[in-house]
Amino acid sequence: MSAPVVDVWGPVAPGTRSMFSAAPEPHDEWSLAGGTAWVYYSPLNRRQLVRPVILSDGFSSGSSNLDQLWHGLEENGAYRFVSELHASGRDVIILGYDDRTASITANADTVTDCIRRAIAERVGRAKLVVGGFSMGGLVTRYALAKMEQDPSLPDHETSLYFSYDTPHQGAWFPVALQAFTHFATDNWGDTPGIGPVLRQFSGLLNSPAAKQMARWHIEKVSDAPEQASERVAFLRALDEVGGWPRSVHKVGVANGVDTGTGNGVEAGATAVKCNGDTLHDTWLKTQAQGDQVVARLQKTGGEPVSVRTSGLPEIDGAPGGLFTVPSPAGDTGSFGLAALLMTLLGNTVDPDVITTSCFIPSISAVAASEISDPKALYRPIAPDGSALDSFMCASRNEGHTTMTEELGAWIVNEIVAVER
């Protein structure tokens, strides 16, 4: 079995060739405690840091990859976010982490170090803009709030905080997908080729950051889905620093709609099914309310395992940013990933695969309601229904953290407007 050249929520696996073209050489590079900042000065500022904008990376495996980040920000074909910030006179600091699976609070210390360095390097007294993509929005949110509460930390001197499809109220990793990943790892995690990939995926789902973000988590196949203790502790820590930074203008965007219109994924449908050399009559279903068997997992020649849930909302089809996985063969989604792994394990997958599902519900991305509320998931979001001062939702449900002109230009306008 050959391993796929793919990495969940990130670039290609270590030791394989990058699928992204090389980013331009940064004008400066800062080595930080727990990470790296790549600095790109605006042409208007003559190689000086005048109006800093810090863009934080989010969750993925290993360390941050500048080529991947640059591709998402500049070479996605939809909107050149860095170029537009440069045209407005803003200097861009792309902030990456040594370990993107580390706890949010640990990586927040890297944000603090980056802010401290930006203030020290800045020419003039323009306020900073600080924010991030996906989990990066949570990391920067916590860092700014802590800097306001902890007298041992410096003033963050920030005027605007932004988040881009950030799981403020939690992320959704389908329980069926979590269970299959752990089941496959338990059975074939030591198999040459595919084994390291399975262990990596399972490890990602059980990493500190994933446990803090996931609204429902299982560490092994037999677990009942619930909030991990790591998430409970993070929410407590966030509450202890006030929940949000108070002295900044807070804005955010969602890659899902605010109308309550779902993505079309039917609740309780068979998302992926396979039979073959290693798996027999194995299938995963989309999430439905009530008592449900969301997965049937059976190793060929072994006993079947049923994975049950109870009381979860119909969240796979909810409006929000879609679960996408970059791959040289083209992006796939949550259940598409399961289909890929099933195939690599030597099985034939039924062709009617529901490839993707909601990853960050719109109400989570704009901090409007709890995603455990089945009615709130599909309810239109009122203009005043968010914990953010201002927000923008996409006109369609699209891939998580997809940079579009619709959302990117709105954030640039908010950044420019805060200084008016």
CSV table of C-alpha atoms in Angstrom, one decimal:
chain,number,residue,atom,x,y,z
A,1,MET,CA,0.0,0.0,0.0
A,2,SER,CA,1.4,3.4,-0.9
A,3,ALA,CA,0.8,6.4,1.4
A,4,PRO,CA,-1.2,9.4,-0.1
A,5,VAL,CA,0.6,12.6,-0.7
A,6,VAL,CA,-1.8,14.5,1.5
A,7,ASP,CA,-2.0,15.9,5.0
A,8,VAL,CA,-5.2,16.8,6.8
A,9,TRP,CA,-5.8,20.5,7.1
A,10,GLY,CA,-2.3,21.3,5.7
A,11,PRO,CA,0.4,20.7,3.2
A,12,VAL,CA,1.7,17.4,1.9
A,13,ALA,CA,3.2,14.9,4.3
A,14,PRO,CA,6.7,15.4,5.6
A,15,GLY,CA,9.4,14.1,3.2
A,16,THR,CA,7.2,14.7,0.1
A,17,ARG,CA,7.4,17.5,-2.4
A,18,SER,CA,5.3,20.6,-1.6
A,19,MET,CA,2.2,21.1,-3.8
A,20,PHE,CA,2.6,24.9,-3.4
A,21,SER,CA,4.9,27.2,-5.3
A,22,ALA,CA,7.5,29.0,-3.3
A,23,ALA,CA,6.5,32.2,-1.5
A,24,PRO,CA,8.4,35.4,-2.2
A,25,GLU,CA,11.4,36.0,0.1
A,26,PRO,CA,10.2,37.9,3.1
A,27,HIS,CA,11.8,41.3,3.8
A,28,ASP,CA,12.5,40.2,7.3
A,29,GLU,CA,12.1,37.0,9.4
A,30,TRP,CA,11.7,37.0,13.2
A,31,SER,CA,12.5,33.9,15.2
A,32,LEU,CA,10.0,33.9,18.1
A,33,ALA,CA,9.4,31.7,21.1
A,34,GLY,CA,7.4,28.9,19.5
A,35,GLY,CA,7.2,30.2,16.0
A,36,THR,CA,8.3,32.4,13.2
A,37,ALA,CA,7.1,35.7,11.7
A,38,TRP,CA,7.6,36.5,8.1
A,39,VAL,CA,7.5,40.2,7.4
A,40,TYR,CA,6.4,41.8,4.1
A,41,TYR,CA,6.6,45.6,4.1
A,42,SER,CA,4.2,47.7,2.1
A,43,PRO,CA,5.9,49.3,-0.9
A,44,LEU,CA,4.5,52.6,0.4
A,45,ASN,CA,6.5,52.3,3.6
A,46,ARG,CA,10.1,52.1,2.2
A,47,ARG,CA,11.1,48.9,4.0
A,48,GLN,CA,9.9,50.1,7.4
A,49,LEU,CA,7.3,48.7,9.7
A,50,VAL,CA,4.7,51.5,9.9
A,51,ARG,CA,1.2,50.0,10.0
A,52,PRO,CA,1.6,46.3,11.1
A,53,VAL,CA,-1.1,43.7,10.4
A,54,ILE,CA,-0.4,40.3,12.1
A,55,LEU,CA,-2.0,37.3,10.3
A,56,SER,CA,-2.0,34.2,12.4
A,57,ASP,CA,-1.9,30.7,11.0
A,58,GLY,CA,-4.4,28.1,12.3
A,59,PHE,CA,-4.6,24.4,13.0
A,60,SER,CA,-2.7,21.8,10.9
A,61,SER,CA,0.0,19.2,11.4
A,62,GLY,CA,3.6,20.1,12.2
A,63,SER,CA,5.0,23.6,11.8
A,64,SER,CA,3.6,26.4,9.7
A,65,ASN,CA,4.4,26.3,6.0
A,66,LEU,CA,5.0,29.8,4.4
A,67,ASP,CA,4.4,28.5,0.9
A,68,GLN,CA,1.0,27.1,1.9
A,69,LEU,CA,0.1,30.3,3.7
A,70,TRP,CA,1.1,32.5,0.9
A,71,HIS,CA,-0.8,30.4,-1.6
A,72,GLY,CA,-4.0,30.8,0.5
A,73,LEU,CA,-3.6,34.5,0.9
A,74,GLU,CA,-2.2,35.6,-2.5
A,75,GLU,CA,-2.4,32.9,-5.1
A,76,ASN,CA,-5.8,31.4,-4.6
A,77,GLY,CA,-7.1,33.0,-7.8
A,78,ALA,CA,-9.9,34.9,-6.0
A,79,TYR,CA,-8.4,37.8,-4.0
A,80,ARG,CA,-4.9,39.0,-3.4
A,81,PHE,CA,-5.2,39.7,0.3
A,82,VAL,CA,-1.6,40.7,1.1
A,83,SER,CA,-1.4,42.9,-2.0
A,84,GLU,CA,-4.6,44.7,-1.0
A,85,LEU,CA,-3.3,45.3,2.5
A,86,HIS,CA,0.0,46.6,1.0
A,87,ALA,CA,-1.9,48.9,-1.3
A,88,SER,CA,-3.7,50.4,1.8
A,89,GLY,CA,-0.3,51.1,3.4
A,90,ARG,CA,-0.3,48.1,5.7
A,91,ASP,CA,2.7,46.0,6.4
A,92,VAL,CA,1.9,42.3,6.7
A,93,ILE,CA,3.4,39.9,9.3
A,94,ILE,CA,2.5,36.3,8.6
A,95,LEU,CA,2.7,34.5,11.9
A,96,GLY,CA,3.5,30.7,12.0
A,97,TYR,CA,4.0,28.2,14.8
A,98,ASP,CA,6.5,25.5,15.4
A,99,ASP,CA,3.6,23.1,16.4
A,100,ARG,CA,0.1,23.9,15.0
A,101,THR,CA,-1.3,21.1,17.1
A,102,ALA,CA,-0.1,22.5,20.4
A,103,SER,CA,-2.6,24.0,22.8
A,104,ILE,CA,-4.2,27.4,21.9
A,105,THR,CA,-2.9,28.9,25.1
A,106,ALA,CA,0.7,27.8,24.4
A,107,ASN,CA,0.7,29.3,20.9
A,108,ALA,CA,-0.9,32.5,22.3
A,109,ASP,CA,2.5,33.1,24.0
A,110,THR,CA,4.0,33.2,20.5
A,111,VAL,CA,1.4,35.8,19.5
A,112,THR,CA,2.4,37.9,22.5
A,113,ASP,CA,6.0,37.6,21.5
A,114,CYS,CA,5.2,38.7,17.9
A,115,ILE,CA,3.1,41.7,19.1
A,116,ARG,CA,6.0,42.7,21.4
A,117,ARG,CA,8.5,42.5,18.5
A,118,ALA,CA,6.1,44.4,16.1
A,119,ILE,CA,5.8,47.3,18.6
A,120,ALA,CA,9.6,47.4,19.1
A,121,GLU,CA,10.2,47.4,15.3
A,122,ARG,CA,7.4,49.9,14.4
A,123,VAL,CA,8.2,53.3,13.1
A,124,GLY,CA,5.7,55.8,14.5
A,125,ARG,CA,2.7,55.1,16.7
A,126,ALA,CA,0.1,53.5,14.4
A,127,LYS,CA,-2.0,50.9,16.2
A,128,LEU,CA,-1.6,47.2,15.3
A,129,VAL,CA,-4.2,45.0,13.6
A,130,VAL,CA,-4.1,41.4,14.9
A,131,GLY,CA,-6.1,38.4,13.9
A,132,GLY,CA,-6.1,35.0,12.3
A,133,PHE,CA,-7.5,32.3,10.2
A,134,SER,CA,-9.5,29.3,11.7
A,135,MET,CA,-7.8,28.4,15.0
A,136,GLY,CA,-5.5,31.4,14.5
A,137,GLY,CA,-8.5,33.6,15.4
A,138,LEU,CA,-8.8,31.8,18.7
A,139,VAL,CA,-5.1,32.0,19.5
A,140,THR,CA,-5.0,35.8,18.8
A,141,ARG,CA,-8.3,36.4,20.6
A,142,TYR,CA,-6.9,34.7,23.8
A,143,ALA,CA,-3.6,36.4,23.5
A,144,LEU,CA,-5.1,39.9,23.2
A,145,ALA,CA,-7.5,39.3,26.1
A,146,LYS,CA,-4.7,38.0,28.3
A,147,MET,CA,-2.5,40.9,27.5
A,148,GLU,CA,-5.3,43.2,28.8
A,149,GLN,CA,-5.8,41.3,32.0
A,150,ASP,CA,-2.2,40.3,32.9
A,151,PRO,CA,-0.2,43.3,34.4
A,152,SER,CA,3.1,41.5,33.7
A,153,LEU,CA,2.4,41.7,29.9
A,154,PRO,CA,2.8,44.9,27.8
A,155,ASP,CA,0.0,46.9,26.2
A,156,HIS,CA,-0.9,45.2,22.9
A,157,GLU,CA,-1.4,48.6,21.2
A,158,THR,CA,-4.0,47.1,18.9
A,159,SER,CA,-7.0,48.8,17.5
A,160,LEU,CA,-8.7,46.0,15.5
A,161,TYR,CA,-9.0,42.2,16.0
A,162,PHE,CA,-10.3,40.1,13.2
A,163,SER,CA,-11.1,36.4,12.7
A,164,TYR,CA,-11.6,34.4,9.5
A,165,ASP,CA,-13.9,31.4,9.8
A,166,THR,CA,-12.8,30.9,13.4
A,167,PRO,CA,-14.5,28.3,15.6
A,168,HIS,CA,-15.5,30.7,18.4
A,169,GLN,CA,-18.3,28.3,19.5
A,170,GLY,CA,-16.5,25.1,18.5
A,171,ALA,CA,-15.7,23.1,15.4
A,172,TRP,CA,-17.4,19.9,14.0
A,173,PHE,CA,-15.4,16.8,13.3
A,174,PRO,CA,-18.0,14.2,12.3
A,175,VAL,CA,-18.1,11.5,15.0
A,176,ALA,CA,-18.3,8.8,12.3
A,177,LEU,CA,-15.0,10.1,10.7
A,178,GLN,CA,-13.3,10.3,14.1
A,179,ALA,CA,-14.4,6.7,14.9
A,180,PHE,CA,-13.3,5.3,11.5
A,181,THR,CA,-9.9,7.1,11.7
A,182,HIS,CA,-9.2,5.6,15.2
A,183,PHE,CA,-10.5,2.2,14.1
A,184,ALA,CA,-8.3,2.1,11.1
A,185,THR,CA,-5.3,3.2,13.1
A,186,ASP,CA,-5.9,0.5,15.7
A,187,ASN,CA,-6.0,-2.2,13.1
A,188,TRP,CA,-3.5,-1.0,10.4
A,189,GLY,CA,-1.4,1.7,12.2
A,190,ASP,CA,1.7,-0.5,11.9
A,191,THR,CA,1.3,-1.3,8.3
A,192,PRO,CA,4.1,0.0,6.1
A,193,GLY,CA,3.0,2.9,3.8
A,194,ILE,CA,-0.5,3.6,5.1
A,195,GLY,CA,0.3,3.1,8.8
A,196,PRO,CA,2.1,6.4,9.3
A,197,VAL,CA,-0.6,8.3,7.5
A,198,LEU,CA,-3.3,6.7,9.7
A,199,ARG,CA,-1.3,7.5,12.9
A,200,GLN,CA,-0.9,11.0,11.8
A,201,PHE,CA,-4.6,11.6,11.2
A,202,SER,CA,-5.6,9.9,14.4
A,203,GLY,CA,-3.0,11.9,16.2
A,204,LEU,CA,-4.3,15.2,14.7
A,205,LEU,CA,-7.8,14.4,16.0
A,206,ASN,CA,-6.4,13.7,19.5
A,207,SER,CA,-4.0,16.6,19.6
A,208,PRO,CA,-4.4,19.4,22.2
A,209,ALA,CA,-5.6,21.9,19.7
A,210,ALA,CA,-8.2,19.6,18.1
A,211,LYS,CA,-9.5,18.7,21.5
A,212,GLN,CA,-9.8,22.4,22.5
A,213,MET,CA,-11.7,23.2,19.2
A,214,ALA,CA,-14.0,20.2,18.8
A,215,ARG,CA,-17.4,20.6,20.3
A,216,TRP,CA,-17.7,16.8,20.3
A,217,HIS,CA,-14.7,14.6,20.6
A,218,ILE,CA,-13.9,10.9,20.9
A,219,GLU,CA,-10.4,9.7,21.7
A,220,LYS,CA,-11.1,6.1,20.8
A,221,VAL,CA,-13.9,4.2,19.0
A,222,SER,CA,-15.7,3.1,22.1
A,223,ASP,CA,-16.0,6.7,23.6
A,224,ALA,CA,-19.2,8.7,23.8
A,225,PRO,CA,-18.9,12.0,22.0
A,226,GLU,CA,-18.5,15.0,24.4
A,227,GLN,CA,-16.4,18.0,25.1
A,228,ALA,CA,-12.9,16.9,25.9
A,229,SER,CA,-11.4,18.0,29.2
A,230,GLU,CA,-8.9,20.1,27.3
A,231,ARG,CA,-11.8,22.1,25.7
A,232,VAL,CA,-13.4,22.6,29.1
A,233,ALA,CA,-10.1,23.9,30.5
A,234,PHE,CA,-9.5,26.2,27.6
A,235,LEU,CA,-13.0,27.7,27.8
A,236,ARG,CA,-12.4,28.3,31.5
A,237,ALA,CA,-9.0,30.0,30.7
A,238,LEU,CA,-10.7,32.1,28.1
A,239,ASP,CA,-13.4,33.2,30.6
A,240,GLU,CA,-10.7,34.1,33.2
A,241,VAL,CA,-9.2,36.7,30.8
A,242,GLY,CA,-12.6,38.2,30.0
A,243,GLY,CA,-13.5,36.1,27.0
A,244,TRP,CA,-12.6,38.8,24.4
A,245,PRO,CA,-10.2,41.7,24.2
A,246,ARG,CA,-12.2,44.7,25.3
A,247,SER,CA,-10.1,47.7,24.0
A,248,VAL,CA,-10.3,46.8,20.3
A,249,HIS,CA,-12.8,46.8,17.5
A,250,LYS,CA,-13.7,43.1,16.9
A,251,VAL,CA,-14.7,41.9,13.5
A,252,GLY,CA,-15.0,38.5,11.8
A,253,VAL,CA,-16.2,36.7,8.7
A,254,ALA,CA,-17.7,33.3,8.1
A,255,ASN,CA,-17.3,31.0,5.0
A,256,GLY,CA,-20.9,30.1,5.4
A,257,VAL,CA,-24.2,32.0,4.9
A,258,ASP,CA,-26.2,33.9,7.5
A,259,THR,CA,-29.6,33.0,6.0
A,260,GLY,CA,-29.9,29.6,7.8
A,261,THR,CA,-29.7,27.8,4.4
A,262,GLY,CA,-27.8,24.6,4.7
A,263,ASN,CA,-25.2,23.0,2.4
A,264,GLY,CA,-27.6,20.3,1.1
A,265,VAL,CA,-26.1,17.4,3.0
A,266,GLU,CA,-29.0,15.2,4.1
A,267,ALA,CA,-29.1,14.1,7.8
A,268,GLY,CA,-28.8,10.4,8.4
A,269,ALA,CA,-27.6,9.6,4.9
A,270,THR,CA,-24.9,7.0,4.1
A,271,ALA,CA,-21.9,9.2,3.3
A,272,VAL,CA,-19.5,6.5,2.3
A,273,LYS,CA,-19.6,2.7,2.2
A,274,CYS,CA,-17.0,0.1,1.2
A,275,ASN,CA,-16.1,-3.6,1.0
A,276,GLY,CA,-12.9,-5.3,0.2
A,277,ASP,CA,-9.7,-6.9,1.3
A,278,THR,CA,-9.6,-5.3,4.7
A,279,LEU,CA,-13.1,-3.9,5.5
A,280,HIS,CA,-16.4,-5.6,5.2
A,281,ASP,CA,-19.8,-3.8,4.9
A,282,THR,CA,-18.2,-0.7,6.5
A,283,TRP,CA,-20.1,2.6,6.3
A,284,LEU,CA,-20.3,6.1,7.8
A,285,LYS,CA,-23.5,8.2,8.0
A,286,THR,CA,-24.1,11.9,8.3
A,287,GLN,CA,-25.2,13.1,11.6
A,288,ALA,CA,-28.9,13.0,12.6
A,289,GLN,CA,-30.7,13.9,15.7
A,290,GLY,CA,-31.9,11.3,18.2
A,291,ASP,CA,-30.4,7.9,18.8
A,292,GLN,CA,-28.4,6.9,15.7
A,293,VAL,CA,-25.8,4.4,14.5
A,294,VAL,CA,-23.4,6.8,12.7
A,295,ALA,CA,-20.9,4.1,11.7
A,296,ARG,CA,-20.6,0.4,11.1
A,297,LEU,CA,-16.9,-0.7,11.2
A,298,GLN,CA,-15.8,-4.2,10.5
A,299,LYS,CA,-12.4,-5.6,9.7
A,300,THR,CA,-12.7,-8.5,7.2
A,301,GLY,CA,-13.1,-11.6,9.2
A,302,GLY,CA,-13.6,-9.7,12.4
A,303,GLU,CA,-16.6,-8.7,14.5
A,304,PRO,CA,-18.6,-5.5,13.5
A,305,VAL,CA,-18.4,-2.4,15.7
A,306,SER,CA,-21.3,0.0,15.9
A,307,VAL,CA,-20.7,3.6,16.7
A,308,ARG,CA,-23.7,5.3,18.3
A,309,THR,CA,-24.6,8.9,19.0
A,310,SER,CA,-27.5,10.5,20.9
A,311,GLY,CA,-28.7,14.1,21.1
A,312,LEU,CA,-26.4,15.6,18.5
A,313,PRO,CA,-27.8,18.1,16.0
A,314,GLU,CA,-28.1,17.7,12.2
A,315,ILE,CA,-24.8,19.5,11.8
A,316,ASP,CA,-23.2,18.0,8.7
A,317,GLY,CA,-25.6,19.9,6.6
A,318,ALA,CA,-25.6,23.2,8.6
A,319,PRO,CA,-24.6,26.5,7.0
A,320,GLY,CA,-20.9,27.2,7.5
A,321,GLY,CA,-17.4,26.7,6.2
A,322,LEU,CA,-17.0,23.3,4.6
A,323,PHE,CA,-14.4,20.7,5.7
A,324,THR,CA,-11.7,20.6,3.0
A,325,VAL,CA,-8.5,18.7,2.7
A,326,PRO,CA,-5.8,19.9,0.2
A,327,SER,CA,-4.4,17.3,-2.1
A,328,PRO,CA,-2.4,17.2,-5.3
A,329,ALA,CA,-5.3,15.4,-6.8
A,330,GLY,CA,-7.7,18.2,-5.8
A,331,ASP,CA,-9.4,19.2,-2.6
A,332,THR,CA,-11.7,16.7,-0.9
A,333,GLY,CA,-13.7,16.8,2.3
A,334,SER,CA,-14.4,15.0,5.6
A,335,PHE,CA,-16.1,11.9,4.2
A,336,GLY,CA,-14.0,12.1,1.0
A,337,LEU,CA,-11.0,11.7,3.2
A,338,ALA,CA,-12.6,8.5,4.7
A,339,ALA,CA,-13.2,7.2,1.1
A,340,LEU,CA,-9.6,7.9,0.2
A,341,LEU,CA,-8.3,6.0,3.3
A,342,MET,CA,-10.7,3.1,2.6
A,343,THR,CA,-9.4,2.8,-0.9
A,344,LEU,CA,-5.8,2.9,0.2
A,345,LEU,CA,-6.6,0.1,2.6
A,346,GLY,CA,-7.5,-2.1,-0.4
A,347,ASN,CA,-11.3,-1.7,-0.6
A,348,THR,CA,-13.8,-0.8,-3.2
A,349,VAL,CA,-15.9,2.3,-2.2
A,350,ASP,CA,-19.4,2.8,-3.4
A,351,PRO,CA,-19.4,5.7,-5.9
A,352,ASP,CA,-22.1,7.7,-4.3
A,353,VAL,CA,-19.9,9.4,-1.7
A,354,ILE,CA,-21.1,12.5,0.2
A,355,THR,CA,-17.6,14.0,0.2
A,356,THR,CA,-17.8,16.9,2.6
A,357,SER,CA,-19.7,18.4,5.5
A,358,CYS,CA,-20.0,21.5,7.6
A,359,PHE,CA,-16.8,22.2,9.6
A,360,ILE,CA,-17.2,25.6,11.2
A,361,PRO,CA,-20.9,26.5,11.4
A,362,SER,CA,-21.7,30.1,10.6
A,363,ILE,CA,-23.0,30.7,14.1
A,364,SER,CA,-19.7,29.6,15.5
A,365,ALA,CA,-17.6,31.7,13.1
A,366,VAL,CA,-19.4,34.9,14.1
A,367,ALA,CA,-19.9,33.9,17.7
A,368,ALA,CA,-23.7,34.1,17.5
A,369,SER,CA,-25.0,30.9,19.2
A,370,GLU,CA,-24.1,27.5,20.6
A,371,ILE,CA,-23.7,24.9,17.8
A,372,SER,CA,-25.3,22.3,20.1
A,373,ASP,CA,-28.6,24.1,19.5
A,374,PRO,CA,-30.2,22.4,16.6
A,375,LYS,CA,-32.6,25.3,15.9
A,376,ALA,CA,-29.9,28.0,16.1
A,377,LEU,CA,-27.8,26.1,13.5
A,378,TYR,CA,-30.4,26.8,10.8
A,379,ARG,CA,-31.7,30.1,12.0
A,380,PRO,CA,-30.9,33.4,10.2
A,381,ILE,CA,-28.2,35.3,12.1
A,382,ALA,CA,-29.5,38.8,13.1
A,383,PRO,CA,-27.2,41.8,12.5
A,384,ASP,CA,-27.0,42.3,16.3
A,385,GLY,CA,-26.8,38.6,17.2
A,386,SER,CA,-23.0,38.3,17.4
A,387,ALA,CA,-20.4,38.9,20.1
A,388,LEU,CA,-18.3,40.6,17.4
A,389,ASP,CA,-18.8,44.3,16.9
A,390,SER,CA,-19.3,43.7,13.1
A,391,PHE,CA,-19.3,40.6,10.9
A,392,MET,CA,-19.8,39.4,7.4
A,393,CYS,CA,-21.0,36.0,6.2
A,394,ALA,CA,-20.4,34.6,2.7
A,395,SER,CA,-23.1,34.5,0.1
A,396,ARG,CA,-22.7,30.7,-0.2
A,397,ASN,CA,-21.4,27.9,1.9
A,398,GLU,CA,-17.8,27.4,0.7
A,399,GLY,CA,-14.5,25.8,1.8
A,400,HIS,CA,-13.2,26.6,5.3
A,401,THR,CA,-10.9,29.7,5.2
A,402,THR,CA,-11.3,30.1,1.5
A,403,MET,CA,-10.0,33.6,0.7
A,404,THR,CA,-12.6,35.4,-1.5
A,405,GLU,CA,-13.0,39.0,-2.6
A,406,GLU,CA,-16.3,39.1,-0.8
A,407,LEU,CA,-14.8,38.4,2.6
A,408,GLY,CA,-11.2,39.6,2.1
A,409,ALA,CA,-12.2,43.0,0.8
A,410,TRP,CA,-14.6,43.4,3.7
A,411,ILE,CA,-11.8,42.8,6.2
A,412,VAL,CA,-9.5,45.2,4.4
A,413,ASN,CA,-12.2,47.9,4.4
A,414,GLU,CA,-12.7,47.3,8.2
A,415,ILE,CA,-8.9,47.7,8.8
A,416,VAL,CA,-8.8,50.9,6.8
A,417,ALA,CA,-12.0,52.3,8.4
A,418,VAL,CA,-10.7,51.8,12.0
A,419,GLU,CA,-8.2,54.6,11.5
A,420,ARG,CA,-10.6,57.1,10.0
